[in-house]
Short mmCIF file of C-alpha atoms and ligand atoms in Angstrom, two decimals:
data_model
loop_
_atom_site.label_atom_id
_atom_site.label_comp_id
_atom_site.label_asym_id
_atom_site.label_seq_id
_atom_site.Cartn_x
_atom_site.Cartn_y
_atom_site.Cartn_z
CA MET A 1 34.05 -112.80 -63.49
CA THR A 2 32.15 -110.63 -61.01
CA ARG A 3 33.82 -107.34 -60.27
CA THR A 4 33.34 -105.77 -56.89
CA ALA A 5 32.68 -102.13 -56.13
CA ARG A 6 32.78 -100.26 -52.86
CA ALA A 7 30.74 -97.51 -51.33
CA THR A 8 30.68 -95.80 -47.98
CA TRP A 9 27.64 -94.46 -46.20
CA ALA A 10 27.35 -92.19 -43.18
CA PRO A 11 24.12 -91.16 -41.48
CA GLY A 12 22.96 -87.88 -40.08
CA ARG A 13 21.92 -87.86 -36.45
CA VAL A 14 19.10 -86.71 -34.31
CA ASN A 15 20.17 -85.68 -30.83
CA LEU A 16 17.51 -86.88 -28.41
CA ILE A 17 18.79 -84.68 -25.61
CA GLY A 18 22.04 -83.05 -24.43
CA GLU A 19 22.20 -79.91 -26.56
CA HIS A 20 25.14 -77.48 -26.41
CA THR A 21 26.81 -79.75 -23.85
CA ASP A 22 29.36 -81.52 -26.08
CA TYR A 23 31.98 -78.76 -26.25
CA SER A 24 32.19 -78.52 -22.47
CA GLY A 25 32.81 -82.25 -22.06
CA GLY A 26 29.17 -82.83 -21.14
CA LEU A 27 26.65 -85.57 -21.86
CA VAL A 28 24.73 -86.16 -25.10
CA LEU A 29 22.27 -88.79 -26.34
CA PRO A 30 22.25 -88.85 -30.16
CA ALA A 31 20.92 -91.55 -32.47
CA ALA A 32 22.07 -92.10 -36.03
CA ILE A 33 19.17 -91.95 -38.47
CA GLU A 34 18.40 -93.78 -41.70
CA LEU A 35 19.13 -90.74 -43.89
CA GLY A 36 22.68 -89.97 -44.85
CA VAL A 37 25.43 -89.40 -47.39
CA ALA A 38 26.93 -92.10 -49.65
CA VAL A 39 30.21 -92.06 -51.57
CA ARG A 40 30.53 -94.57 -54.40
CA ILE A 41 34.21 -95.29 -54.87
CA GLU A 42 34.88 -95.49 -58.61
CA GLY A 43 38.55 -96.29 -57.96
CA ALA A 44 41.88 -94.99 -56.73
CA ALA A 45 43.19 -91.97 -58.69
CA PRO A 46 46.11 -89.51 -58.65
CA SER A 47 43.95 -86.81 -57.05
CA ILE A 48 40.70 -86.65 -55.08
CA SER A 49 38.04 -86.08 -57.65
CA LEU A 50 34.44 -85.99 -56.43
CA THR A 51 31.21 -85.39 -58.26
CA SER A 52 27.72 -84.87 -56.95
CA ARG A 53 24.56 -84.15 -58.86
CA GLN A 54 22.92 -82.61 -55.79
CA PHE A 55 25.82 -80.56 -54.48
CA GLY A 56 27.39 -79.52 -57.80
CA GLY A 57 30.85 -80.13 -59.28
CA ALA A 58 34.08 -79.94 -57.30
CA GLU A 59 37.62 -79.13 -58.44
CA PRO A 60 39.96 -82.11 -57.87
CA PHE A 61 42.50 -81.62 -55.10
CA ALA A 62 45.66 -83.38 -53.86
CA PRO A 63 45.32 -86.67 -51.88
CA ASP A 64 46.73 -84.98 -48.76
CA GLY A 65 44.30 -82.07 -49.19
CA GLY A 66 47.15 -79.72 -50.12
CA GLY A 67 47.07 -77.08 -52.84
CA ALA A 68 44.56 -74.34 -53.54
CA ALA A 69 41.51 -74.29 -51.26
CA THR A 70 38.34 -75.49 -52.95
CA ASP A 71 35.04 -73.83 -52.17
CA GLY A 72 31.47 -75.03 -51.74
CA TRP A 73 30.72 -78.47 -50.28
CA ALA A 74 34.10 -79.93 -51.33
CA ARG A 75 35.76 -77.76 -48.62
CA TYR A 76 34.63 -80.39 -46.13
CA ALA A 77 36.18 -83.20 -48.19
CA GLN A 78 39.47 -81.33 -48.61
CA ALA A 79 39.66 -80.60 -44.90
CA VAL A 80 39.02 -84.29 -44.13
CA ALA A 81 41.91 -85.22 -46.47
CA VAL A 82 44.21 -82.81 -44.58
CA GLU A 83 43.23 -84.24 -41.19
CA LEU A 84 43.67 -87.85 -42.33
CA ALA A 85 47.08 -87.05 -43.86
CA ALA A 86 48.13 -85.65 -40.47
CA LEU A 87 47.21 -89.03 -38.96
CA GLY A 88 49.39 -90.87 -41.49
CA ARG A 89 46.93 -91.83 -44.24
CA PRO A 90 48.99 -92.72 -47.36
CA ALA A 91 48.51 -90.14 -50.13
CA VAL A 92 46.15 -92.17 -52.35
CA GLY A 93 43.51 -90.23 -54.31
CA LEU A 94 40.12 -91.44 -55.44
CA GLU A 95 37.39 -90.85 -57.92
CA GLY A 96 34.05 -90.84 -56.17
CA THR A 97 30.38 -89.98 -56.58
CA VAL A 98 28.58 -88.39 -53.66
CA THR A 99 24.82 -88.71 -53.10
CA SER A 100 22.66 -87.69 -50.18
CA ASP A 101 19.10 -88.07 -48.98
CA LEU A 102 19.72 -85.93 -45.91
CA PRO A 103 18.18 -82.47 -46.09
CA PRO A 104 20.81 -79.78 -45.35
CA GLY A 105 20.18 -76.93 -42.92
CA VAL A 106 17.51 -78.66 -40.82
CA GLY A 107 19.70 -79.68 -37.89
CA LEU A 108 20.32 -83.33 -38.84
CA SER A 109 24.09 -82.93 -39.37
CA SER A 110 24.45 -83.19 -43.11
CA SER A 111 28.00 -81.80 -42.92
CA ALA A 112 29.12 -84.43 -40.38
CA ALA A 113 27.60 -87.18 -42.54
CA LEU A 114 29.49 -85.87 -45.57
CA GLU A 115 32.77 -85.68 -43.62
CA VAL A 116 32.43 -89.21 -42.22
CA ALA A 117 31.43 -90.77 -45.58
CA ILE A 118 34.41 -89.10 -47.28
CA ALA A 119 36.78 -90.09 -44.47
CA LEU A 120 35.72 -93.75 -44.72
CA ALA A 121 36.20 -93.68 -48.51
CA LEU A 122 39.67 -92.11 -48.20
CA CYS A 123 40.64 -94.74 -45.61
CA ALA A 124 39.29 -97.55 -47.80
CA VAL A 125 41.27 -96.64 -50.94
CA ALA A 126 44.48 -96.30 -48.92
CA ASP A 127 43.95 -99.47 -46.78
CA PHE A 128 44.23 -97.20 -43.77
CA GLU A 129 42.31 -97.97 -40.60
CA LEU A 130 41.15 -95.76 -37.76
CA GLU A 131 39.03 -96.55 -34.74
CA PRO A 132 35.50 -95.11 -35.24
CA LEU A 133 35.97 -92.37 -32.63
CA GLU A 134 39.42 -91.43 -33.99
CA LEU A 135 37.79 -91.00 -37.38
CA ALA A 136 34.99 -88.95 -35.80
CA LEU A 137 37.53 -86.68 -34.06
CA ALA A 138 39.39 -86.14 -37.35
CA CYS A 139 36.09 -85.14 -38.98
CA GLN A 140 35.29 -82.76 -36.11
CA ARG A 141 38.64 -81.03 -36.68
CA ALA A 142 37.86 -80.96 -40.41
CA GLU A 143 34.62 -79.06 -39.73
CA LEU A 144 36.59 -76.35 -37.94
CA ARG A 145 39.20 -76.31 -40.72
CA ALA A 146 36.61 -76.19 -43.51
CA VAL A 147 34.15 -73.59 -42.27
CA GLY A 148 35.58 -72.33 -38.99
CA VAL A 149 32.78 -73.82 -36.87
CA PRO A 150 34.20 -74.89 -33.48
CA CYS A 151 31.71 -77.74 -33.11
CA GLY A 152 31.88 -80.48 -30.50
CA ILE A 153 32.01 -84.23 -31.16
CA LEU A 154 28.25 -84.86 -31.02
CA ASP A 155 27.42 -85.04 -34.74
CA GLN A 156 30.40 -87.07 -35.94
CA ALA A 157 30.24 -89.47 -32.96
CA GLY A 158 26.51 -90.01 -33.54
CA SER A 159 27.24 -90.82 -37.18
CA VAL A 160 29.93 -93.47 -36.45
CA LEU A 161 28.49 -95.07 -33.27
CA GLY A 162 24.83 -95.47 -34.26
CA ARG A 163 22.97 -98.75 -33.75
CA GLN A 164 19.46 -99.78 -34.77
CA ARG A 165 16.75 -98.93 -32.24
CA ALA A 166 19.29 -97.39 -29.84
CA ALA A 167 20.58 -94.01 -28.82
CA ILE A 168 24.18 -93.42 -27.73
CA LEU A 169 24.78 -92.08 -24.24
CA LEU A 170 28.14 -90.37 -24.70
CA ASP A 171 30.29 -88.51 -22.21
CA CYS A 172 32.04 -86.01 -24.47
CA GLY A 173 34.78 -85.43 -21.89
CA THR A 174 35.93 -89.04 -21.59
CA LEU A 175 34.35 -90.40 -24.80
CA GLU A 176 32.92 -93.28 -22.74
CA HIS A 177 29.64 -94.40 -24.24
CA ARG A 178 26.92 -97.00 -24.04
CA LEU A 179 23.74 -97.78 -25.96
CA VAL A 180 20.29 -96.96 -24.61
CA PRO A 181 17.42 -98.82 -26.33
CA VAL A 182 14.70 -96.63 -27.85
CA PRO A 183 11.29 -98.26 -27.11
CA ALA A 184 9.40 -99.39 -30.22
CA ASP A 185 6.38 -97.19 -29.39
CA ALA A 186 8.53 -94.03 -29.10
CA VAL A 187 8.20 -92.19 -32.39
CA LEU A 188 10.77 -89.49 -33.20
CA VAL A 189 9.37 -86.75 -35.40
CA VAL A 190 11.44 -83.94 -36.89
CA LEU A 191 9.49 -80.77 -37.66
CA GLU A 192 11.25 -78.20 -39.81
CA SER A 193 10.93 -74.58 -38.80
CA GLY A 194 11.57 -73.39 -42.34
CA VAL A 195 14.37 -71.15 -41.04
CA GLU A 196 17.58 -72.57 -42.45
CA ARG A 197 20.18 -73.22 -39.83
CA ARG A 198 23.80 -72.55 -40.68
CA LEU A 199 26.30 -72.69 -37.88
CA GLU A 200 28.69 -70.36 -39.70
CA GLY A 201 27.72 -66.82 -38.94
CA SER A 202 25.21 -67.90 -36.27
CA GLY A 203 25.69 -67.29 -32.55
CA TYR A 204 27.24 -70.77 -32.19
CA ALA A 205 30.85 -69.62 -31.80
CA THR A 206 29.74 -66.83 -29.44
CA ARG A 207 27.88 -69.31 -27.24
CA ARG A 208 30.91 -71.55 -27.09
CA ALA A 209 33.16 -68.63 -26.11
CA GLU A 210 30.67 -67.49 -23.44
CA LEU A 211 30.51 -70.97 -21.99
CA GLU A 212 34.27 -71.41 -21.94
CA HIS A 213 34.60 -68.04 -20.20
CA ALA A 214 32.04 -69.13 -17.57
CA LEU A 215 33.83 -72.45 -17.03
CA ARG A 216 37.09 -70.57 -16.43
CA LEU A 217 35.33 -68.34 -13.88
CA VAL A 218 34.38 -71.39 -11.80
CA GLY A 219 37.68 -73.17 -12.49
CA ALA A 220 36.11 -76.21 -14.15
CA GLU A 221 37.40 -78.05 -17.22
CA ARG A 222 34.25 -80.05 -17.85
CA SER A 223 30.63 -79.21 -17.21
CA THR A 224 30.10 -82.68 -15.67
CA GLU A 225 32.24 -81.58 -12.70
CA LEU A 226 29.67 -78.95 -11.75
CA GLU A 227 26.50 -78.83 -9.72
CA LEU A 228 24.06 -75.93 -9.50
CA GLY A 229 25.50 -74.84 -6.12
CA ASP A 230 28.91 -74.27 -7.77
CA ILE A 231 27.65 -71.52 -10.07
CA ASP A 232 25.93 -69.22 -7.57
CA GLY A 233 27.21 -65.68 -7.58
CA LEU A 234 28.35 -65.56 -11.21
CA ASP A 235 27.45 -62.64 -13.48
CA PRO A 236 23.94 -63.17 -14.94
CA LEU A 237 25.08 -64.20 -18.43
CA SER A 238 27.66 -66.76 -17.23
CA LEU A 239 25.12 -68.07 -14.73
CA ARG A 240 22.49 -68.63 -17.43
CA ARG A 241 24.92 -70.35 -19.80
CA LEU A 242 26.28 -72.66 -17.12
CA ARG A 243 22.85 -73.34 -15.64
CA HIS A 244 21.76 -74.65 -19.04
CA VAL A 245 24.63 -77.13 -19.37
CA VAL A 246 24.55 -78.29 -15.74
CA THR A 247 20.78 -78.94 -15.83
CA GLU A 248 21.01 -80.41 -19.36
CA ASN A 249 23.66 -82.95 -18.30
CA ASP A 250 21.29 -84.03 -15.54
CA ARG A 251 18.37 -84.22 -17.98
CA VAL A 252 20.40 -86.50 -20.27
CA LEU A 253 20.84 -89.03 -17.46
CA ARG A 254 17.19 -88.80 -16.43
CA PHE A 255 16.04 -89.11 -20.06
CA ALA A 256 18.18 -92.24 -20.57
CA ALA A 257 16.68 -93.72 -17.38
CA ALA A 258 13.16 -92.84 -18.58
CA LEU A 259 13.77 -94.58 -21.92
CA GLU A 260 15.12 -97.63 -20.13
CA ALA A 261 12.00 -97.68 -17.93
CA GLY A 262 9.76 -97.19 -20.99
CA ASP A 263 8.37 -94.03 -19.35
CA LEU A 264 7.78 -91.90 -22.44
CA ALA A 265 5.72 -89.30 -20.57
CA ALA A 266 8.70 -88.59 -18.29
CA ALA A 267 11.07 -88.54 -21.28
CA GLY A 268 8.78 -86.08 -23.07
CA ARG A 269 8.66 -83.73 -20.09
CA LEU A 270 12.46 -83.65 -20.08
CA LEU A 271 12.47 -82.69 -23.77
CA SER A 272 10.17 -79.77 -23.07
CA GLU A 273 12.30 -78.70 -20.08
CA SER A 274 15.37 -78.89 -22.31
CA HIS A 275 13.69 -76.58 -24.81
CA ALA A 276 12.82 -74.04 -22.11
CA SER A 277 16.42 -74.07 -20.94
CA LEU A 278 17.78 -73.67 -24.48
CA ARG A 279 15.33 -70.80 -25.03
CA ASP A 280 15.72 -68.93 -21.75
CA ASP A 281 19.19 -69.76 -20.42
CA TYR A 282 21.18 -70.59 -23.55
CA GLU A 283 19.22 -68.26 -25.86
CA VAL A 284 19.55 -70.27 -29.05
CA SER A 285 15.86 -70.57 -29.96
CA THR A 286 13.78 -68.53 -32.38
CA PRO A 287 10.05 -67.60 -32.28
CA GLU A 288 9.40 -70.16 -35.04
CA LEU A 289 11.02 -72.97 -33.04
CA ASP A 290 9.13 -71.96 -29.86
CA GLU A 291 5.87 -71.97 -31.81
CA LEU A 292 6.55 -75.43 -33.27
CA VAL A 293 7.32 -76.84 -29.81
CA ARG A 294 4.05 -75.41 -28.48
CA ALA A 295 2.11 -76.79 -31.45
CA ALA A 296 3.61 -80.27 -30.99
CA GLU A 297 2.77 -80.24 -27.27
CA ASP A 298 -0.78 -79.02 -27.99
CA ALA A 299 -1.20 -81.84 -30.51
CA GLY A 300 -0.44 -84.36 -27.76
CA ALA A 301 3.29 -85.08 -28.17
CA TYR A 302 5.00 -86.31 -24.99
CA GLY A 303 7.39 -83.38 -25.40
CA ALA A 304 9.41 -81.43 -27.94
CA ARG A 305 12.48 -79.26 -28.23
CA LEU A 306 14.73 -77.59 -30.75
CA VAL A 307 17.38 -80.00 -32.01
CA GLY A 308 20.98 -79.29 -33.00
CA GLY A 309 22.65 -75.91 -32.72
CA GLY A 310 19.43 -73.86 -32.80
CA PHE A 311 19.08 -70.42 -34.45
CA GLY A 312 16.68 -72.11 -36.91
CA GLY A 313 16.63 -75.71 -38.07
CA SER A 314 14.17 -78.18 -36.57
CA VAL A 315 12.23 -79.34 -33.57
CA LEU A 316 12.28 -82.94 -32.36
CA ALA A 317 9.02 -84.25 -30.94
CA LEU A 318 8.59 -87.52 -29.05
CA ALA A 319 5.16 -88.94 -29.69
CA ASP A 320 3.05 -92.09 -29.76
CA PRO A 321 2.30 -93.46 -33.26
CA ASP A 322 -1.16 -91.81 -33.54
CA THR A 323 0.04 -88.37 -32.45
CA ALA A 324 3.07 -88.72 -34.74
CA ARG A 325 0.75 -89.17 -37.72
CA LEU A 326 -1.14 -86.05 -36.67
CA LEU A 327 2.06 -84.02 -36.40
CA GLY A 328 3.18 -84.80 -39.95
CA GLY A 329 6.87 -83.95 -40.31
CA LEU A 330 9.67 -86.42 -40.88
CA THR A 331 9.66 -89.60 -38.79
CA VAL A 332 13.21 -90.83 -38.15
CA HIS A 333 14.43 -94.12 -36.69
CA ALA A 334 17.53 -94.89 -34.67
CA SER A 335 19.74 -96.70 -37.19
CA ASP A 336 23.13 -98.26 -37.71
CA GLY A 337 26.09 -95.93 -38.05
CA ALA A 338 28.59 -95.29 -40.85
CA ARG A 339 29.95 -98.20 -42.85
CA LEU A 340 31.95 -99.37 -45.84
CA ARG A 341 30.11 -101.71 -48.16
CA THR A 342 31.53 -104.00 -50.84
CA TYR A 343 29.11 -105.26 -53.42
CA ALA A 344 29.04 -107.03 -56.78
CA LYS A 345 29.29 -104.63 -59.71
CA THR A 346 27.02 -105.37 -62.63
C1 LIG B 1 25.83 -78.46 -33.61
C2 LIG B 1 27.29 -78.85 -33.39
C3 LIG B 1 27.41 -79.91 -32.30
C4 LIG B 1 26.68 -79.49 -31.03
C5 LIG B 1 25.26 -78.99 -31.37
C6 LIG B 1 24.55 -78.43 -30.16
O1 LIG B 1 25.11 -79.54 -34.12
O2 LIG B 1 27.85 -79.33 -34.59
O3 LIG B 1 28.77 -80.20 -32.03
O4 LIG B 1 27.40 -78.52 -30.33
O5 LIG B 1 25.26 -78.01 -32.38
O6 LIG B 1 24.32 -79.43 -29.24
#
């Protein structure tokens, strides 16, 4: 008799454009990538007991995430269990093995991939179903619960909604989304700055607070309600923060249109404009990231920009295949999103 086993897998994401717009209900254009986190489900169990050779051991915790707080990477898993319990997931534990081929700290959302893979595994053992975006929202709340990072929905949504050869144009205010094909000759290259990015302790929470303050000043709930004319006369800091998100929302739409028209030169210019705005108006770049963007442009990339939260991490360059080879770095492909897989156990 063949026995079956189950595993979940959730990808990291590369955000093509739309950076620091998600938490003001703005526009983003992420793609799931082929690197991610897998959880092999060894079986249901009285507690949640996870092991990982890469991440180290984890103390088992209760199926509803209750009890003493774990530390290290398992904090994310425990927080996911708490959020799923709040949504009614039956208190079934599991024994699972976690593996990852997604480098942490480079801006490809390794924590979101871990949260989503764990969430899918916890749902699978308890025969509990959530819509993909409901699951993504639970994981976003788990990120805040686990490490206090008030992130938006970008990373988790990118992980669950991904499709091969397509990016996801997502309105983070309404959660409406549609796929935008990525042309076959558009190569996405991730260049690591060597400065590890951690959102905890970075300026991320400060930026979010500054932006929310600026939105209150102009009486807007979502950045998509605003045009440049609406932000005249603000104090210089609020003006810069809002100018970034208002112009970035517009760049997202123009970038999607450029991809649809196969105009990679126009798409590349928008990436470089996005970087300048993140550097000068949103102030989340570093000298290393600026230097990498310049180097990619000098080498002939269509354009480049810092990707993810900034303050370190990586640069994304859009290039033709020959230039991509010259750039080195990590070539990533728009891929299918998170999934549960059942396979024959040998
Ligand atoms: C991090 C956060 C996301 C988003 C980006 C910036 O990746 O987790 O929610 O805010 O930064 O675009």
